[in-house]
Amino acid sequence: MMTTTMTLLKDIVPSAQNNINTKFIVLEKGNATLEGQNKLCMALVADETAAVHVQLWGDECNAFEGGDIIQLTNGIFSYQRNHLVLRSGKRGKMEKVGEFTMAYVETPNMSEIHWIPDPMNTSKYIQHQVISVHSRMFPPIA
Amino acid sequence: MASRLIVEAPFEAENQLELSLRQAFESLQPNLRPPFSFSISIPNPDQYSQLNRAILHGILTEPHFAKTHIKHLHGIITDGYAMFINLLIKVVHQLYPKLLGSVKSQLLWVAEEMIYVLGIGIDVLLVSLLRQINGGDFSDGNLWLCLKMATLFLNKWQCLLEEEPNVLSCALYVFLRVLADHCRTNRPSDQNFETLRRLEVYLCVKIVREEFHLCLRIGRDFIRLLQDLIHVLEFRDIWKDLMLCPSKFNTSRFVNVSQLYRTRTCSKYVLLRINPEMETRLRFLMTYVKLGHQKRHQIWFFQKFLHEPDRETIIVDIVRFICCAHHPPNEIIQSDIVPRWAVIGWLLKSCRSSYVEKSVKFALFYDWLFFDESVDSVMNIEPAILLMVHSIQKYIDITHNLLEFLLYLVDNYDVRVENKVLIAKGVSSALQLLAKKGVIQSYDVLTYCPALSPTLKEGLGRLISGVKS
């Protein structure tokens, strides 16, 4: 079995590197759109500590549904056309490892935080302010 | 490359159990063809385990070599088939819904072989297969499993009766419940479905008429299931005999139906109607999800198990499961986790037909009717009272509806004098124990509730004090 350290969603920080190993449950999936040849789809995912927006790409868009538990290996959390999203990118992968049996919170949402370069170390980001407590793209259900 | 046991899905992590069987098969493949070398030396535990896994994979994926594999298995067994059957149980428990059709056929075939050799754990294997028969599911795959299992029980009747009579009680429980679906459906009847239904009726009637002691083991839920079949001729006759001529069942221990009423049904029967996937999810919901945050989990559960119109009848089984088989510890009860009554409230609201809604309410109150502190658990009756009390503020129609139904049952469920007395006494002791144990502080919240009709409040008051109407 693979033994990678799992990062909790509350601890992910924007970065240009594919270095995030984490596990989350899909809460909602938006409609797929086409960008050139490629299918893209946004999803709201969460774990016990935080939520975040995930960008699904290509066949990933049809592979996962609400309630699926996904393990992301070597994922990347970065800006894509002004949206801060978590995705597998070219070197990462997403795999369904279960369904249903994961508790979650919807706030904070790591994509709804404004990040600024760390004055102490400009290659790193730190949290500047919360833009919205919940996802604006997927508002909480009543 | 060896064949797969399950339907492959891209983006899905490998199942570790399937992987371990496949790897064992691949590494031992050359040794799985005759002539076999049954060496004198006993394999070490690791080799023995690998060989069991490899042969199981061979049986499941190579139907044309299955007889060869089974001979090989018989030759190497030193543990009464305990390990082999344990692996089969794991396959059923973890993988059954995903198994390929041909693998399912092989699984049923090898299960019957294991009855033949009376392998250790065969009872557990048969029970886990019974759990894979879904209520309210008219898909070909589910009807196929019903047919296979009913046939298996009839083929192996004598052997099971002598060695594993318990399994026949379980089979009766499952097929009575399944028949309620199969006899009520308005789907266009075809020859195969009719054959299946007749076979299921035949099996159940055989057990009840010839081996009534197996019904006594089930207890009161046997009656609950039977009454859903009262419109079917064979079961109407059984019902009449139960009520009027108990001696017809040739069981000296059986005196009258109140004896069944007073026998609490063991939770293992209730679990038979909840498949492992449903069980895991329901237990998760009531162990880890916080009240107020359960909406999405409920939606996912509904979409997976209750969405199709026919499947609604399993709500009754789920409510029985929650009342009788899921008893959370005090730490959970006192925490902010979704309580059982809230899940039942949601399920009650999810009922689409009035017939199912009535059966759900009946399932919720069933243990109240015959409640006896010395044999029954307060946990079985707790959800109903808490649902009534917690609904007063926002869902008074639920409180009203449930209370009305309870009073109706007390007056009408069994109108023969001695049973009517038994039921009134059962409900009174249930109410008294709930107050004594502190589940509810006081009934004032109900008996002084301005939104409830005076008749209901009077009826409840009579039951609380235990005064005859």
Coordinates of N, CA and C in Angstrom, one line a residue, chain A residues 40-115:
Chain A
L40 N -14.3 20.6 -19.2 CA -13.9 21.1 -17.8 C -15.2 21.1 -17.0
C41 N -15.0 20.9 -15.7 CA -16.1 20.9 -14.8 C -15.7 21.3 -13.4
M42 N -16.5 22.2 -12.8 CA -16.1 22.6 -11.4 C -16.9 21.7 -10.4
A43 N -16.3 21.5 -9.3 CA -17.0 20.7 -8.3 C -16.7 21.3 -6.9
L44 N -17.7 21.2 -6.0 CA -17.4 21.6 -4.6 C -17.1 20.3 -3.8
V45 N -15.9 20.3 -3.2 CA -15.5 19.1 -2.4 C -15.2 19.5 -1.0
A46 N -15.1 18.6 -0.1 CA -14.8 18.9 1.3 C -14.2 17.8 2.1
D47 N -13.6 18.0 3.2 CA -13.3 17.0 4.2 C -13.7 17.5 5.6
E48 N -13.2 16.9 6.6 CA -13.7 17.3 8.0 C -13.3 18.7 8.4
T49 N -12.3 19.3 7.6 CA -11.7 20.5 8.1 C -12.1 21.7 7.2
A50 N -12.4 21.5 5.9 CA -12.6 22.6 5.0 C -13.2 22.1 3.7
A51 N -13.6 23.1 2.9 CA -14.1 22.8 1.5 C -13.2 23.5 0.5
V52 N -13.3 23.1 -0.7 CA -12.5 23.8 -1.8 C -13.2 23.5 -3.1
H53 N -12.9 24.3 -4.1 CA -13.3 24.0 -5.5 C -12.3 23.2 -6.2
V54 N -12.9 22.2 -6.9 CA -12.0 21.3 -7.6 C -12.3 21.4 -9.1
Q55 N -11.3 21.5 -9.9 CA -11.6 21.5 -11.4 C -11.3 20.1 -11.9
L56 N -12.4 19.5 -12.5 CA -12.3 18.2 -13.1 C -11.9 18.4 -14.6
W57 N -11.2 17.5 -15.2 CA -10.7 17.7 -16.5 C -10.9 16.4 -17.3
G58 N -11.4 16.6 -18.6 CA -11.6 15.4 -19.5 C -12.5 14.4 -18.9
D59 N -12.1 13.1 -18.9 CA -12.9 12.0 -18.4 C -13.2 12.1 -16.9
E60 N -12.4 12.9 -16.2 CA -12.7 13.0 -14.8 C -14.1 13.6 -14.6
C61 N -14.6 14.4 -15.5 CA -15.9 15.1 -15.4 C -17.0 14.1 -15.2
N62 N -17.0 13.0 -16.0 CA -18.1 12.0 -15.9 C -17.8 10.9 -14.9
A63 N -16.6 10.8 -14.4 CA -16.2 9.7 -13.5 C -16.7 9.8 -12.1
F64 N -16.9 11.1 -11.7 CA -17.3 11.3 -10.2 C -18.6 11.9 -10.1
E65 N -19.3 11.5 -9.0 CA -20.6 12.1 -8.7 C -20.6 12.6 -7.2
G66 N -21.7 13.3 -6.9 CA -21.9 13.7 -5.5 C -21.9 12.5 -4.6
G67 N -21.2 12.6 -3.4 CA -21.1 11.4 -2.5 C -19.9 10.5 -2.7
D68 N -19.2 10.7 -3.9 CA -18.0 9.9 -4.1 C -16.8 10.4 -3.2
I69 N -16.1 9.5 -2.7 CA -14.9 9.9 -2.0 C -13.7 9.7 -2.9
I70 N -12.9 10.7 -3.0 CA -11.8 10.7 -4.0 C -10.5 10.9 -3.3
Q71 N -9.5 10.2 -3.7 CA -8.1 10.4 -3.3 C -7.4 11.1 -4.4
L72 N -6.8 12.2 -4.0 CA -6.0 13.0 -5.0 C -4.5 12.8 -4.7
T73 N -3.8 12.4 -5.7 CA -2.3 12.2 -5.5 C -1.6 13.2 -6.4
N74 N -0.6 13.9 -5.8 CA 0.2 14.9 -6.5 C -0.7 15.9 -7.2
G75 N -1.6 16.4 -6.4 CA -2.5 17.5 -7.0 C -1.9 18.8 -6.8
I76 N -2.5 19.8 -7.5 CA -2.0 21.2 -7.5 C -3.1 22.1 -7.1
F77 N -2.8 23.1 -6.3 CA -3.8 24.1 -5.8 C -3.3 25.5 -6.3
S78 N -3.9 26.0 -7.4 CA -3.4 27.2 -8.0 C -4.5 27.9 -8.8
Y79 N -4.1 29.1 -9.3 CA -5.1 29.9 -10.0 C -5.2 29.5 -11.4
Q80 N -6.5 29.3 -11.9 CA -6.8 29.0 -13.2 C -7.8 30.0 -13.7
R81 N -7.5 30.8 -14.6 CA -8.4 31.9 -15.0 C -9.1 32.6 -13.9
N82 N -8.3 33.1 -12.9 CA -8.8 33.8 -11.8 C -9.5 33.0 -10.7
H83 N -9.7 31.7 -11.0 CA -10.3 30.9 -9.9 C -9.2 30.1 -9.2
L84 N -9.2 30.1 -7.9 CA -8.3 29.3 -7.2 C -8.9 27.9 -7.0
V85 N -8.3 26.9 -7.7 CA -8.8 25.6 -7.7 C -7.8 24.5 -7.4
L86 N -8.3 23.4 -6.9 CA -7.5 22.2 -6.7 C -7.8 21.3 -7.9
R87 N -6.7 20.7 -8.5 CA -6.9 19.8 -9.6 C -5.8 18.8 -9.7
S88 N -5.9 17.8 -10.6 CA -4.8 16.8 -10.6 C -3.7 17.3 -11.5
G89 N -4.0 18.2 -12.5 CA -3.0 18.6 -13.4 C -2.4 17.5 -14.2
K90 N -1.3 17.8 -14.8 CA -0.7 16.8 -15.7 C -0.1 15.6 -15.0
R91 N 0.5 15.9 -13.8 CA 1.2 14.8 -13.1 C 0.4 14.1 -12.0
G92 N -0.7 14.7 -11.6 CA -1.4 14.1 -10.5 C -2.5 13.1 -11.0
K93 N -3.2 12.5 -10.0 CA -4.3 11.6 -10.4 C -5.4 11.6 -9.3
M94 N -6.6 11.4 -9.8 CA -7.7 11.3 -8.9 C -8.3 9.9 -9.0
E95 N -8.6 9.3 -7.8 CA -9.1 7.9 -7.8 C -10.3 7.9 -6.8
K96 N -11.4 7.2 -7.2 CA -12.5 7.0 -6.3 C -12.1 5.9 -5.4
V97 N -12.2 6.2 -4.0 CA -11.8 5.2 -3.1 C -13.0 4.8 -2.2
G98 N -14.2 5.4 -2.4 CA -15.3 5.0 -1.6 C -16.5 5.9 -1.9
E99 N -17.6 5.7 -1.1 CA -18.7 6.6 -1.3 C -19.3 6.9 0.1
F100 N -19.8 8.0 0.3 CA -20.7 8.4 1.4 C -20.1 8.5 2.8
T101 N -19.2 7.6 3.1 CA -18.8 7.5 4.5 C -17.7 8.5 4.9
M102 N -18.0 9.8 4.8 CA -17.0 10.8 5.1 C -17.8 12.0 5.6
A103 N -17.5 12.5 6.8 CA -18.2 13.8 7.3 C -17.4 15.0 6.7
Y104 N -18.1 16.1 6.6 CA -17.4 17.2 6.0 C -17.9 18.6 6.6
V105 N -17.2 19.6 6.4 CA -17.7 21.0 6.7 C -17.7 21.8 5.4
E106 N -18.5 22.8 5.3 CA -18.5 23.6 4.1 C -17.8 24.9 4.2
T107 N -17.4 25.2 5.5 CA -16.7 26.4 5.7 C -15.5 26.1 6.6
P108 N -14.3 26.7 6.5 CA -13.9 27.6 5.4 C -13.9 27.0 4.0
N109 N -14.0 27.8 3.0 CA -13.8 27.3 1.6 C -12.4 27.9 1.2
M110 N -11.5 27.0 0.9 CA -10.1 27.5 0.6 C -10.0 28.2 -0.7
S111 N -11.0 28.0 -1.6 CA -11.0 28.8 -2.8 C -11.6 30.2 -2.6
E112 N -12.2 30.4 -1.5 CA -12.8 31.7 -1.2 C -12.0 32.5 -0.3
I113 N -10.7 32.3 -0.3 CA -9.8 33.1 0.5 C -8.8 33.9 -0.4
H114 N -8.6 35.1 0.0 CA -7.6 35.9 -0.8 C -6.2 35.7 -0.2
W115 N -5.3 35.2 -1.0 CA -4.0 34.9 -0.6 C -3.0 35.9 -1.1

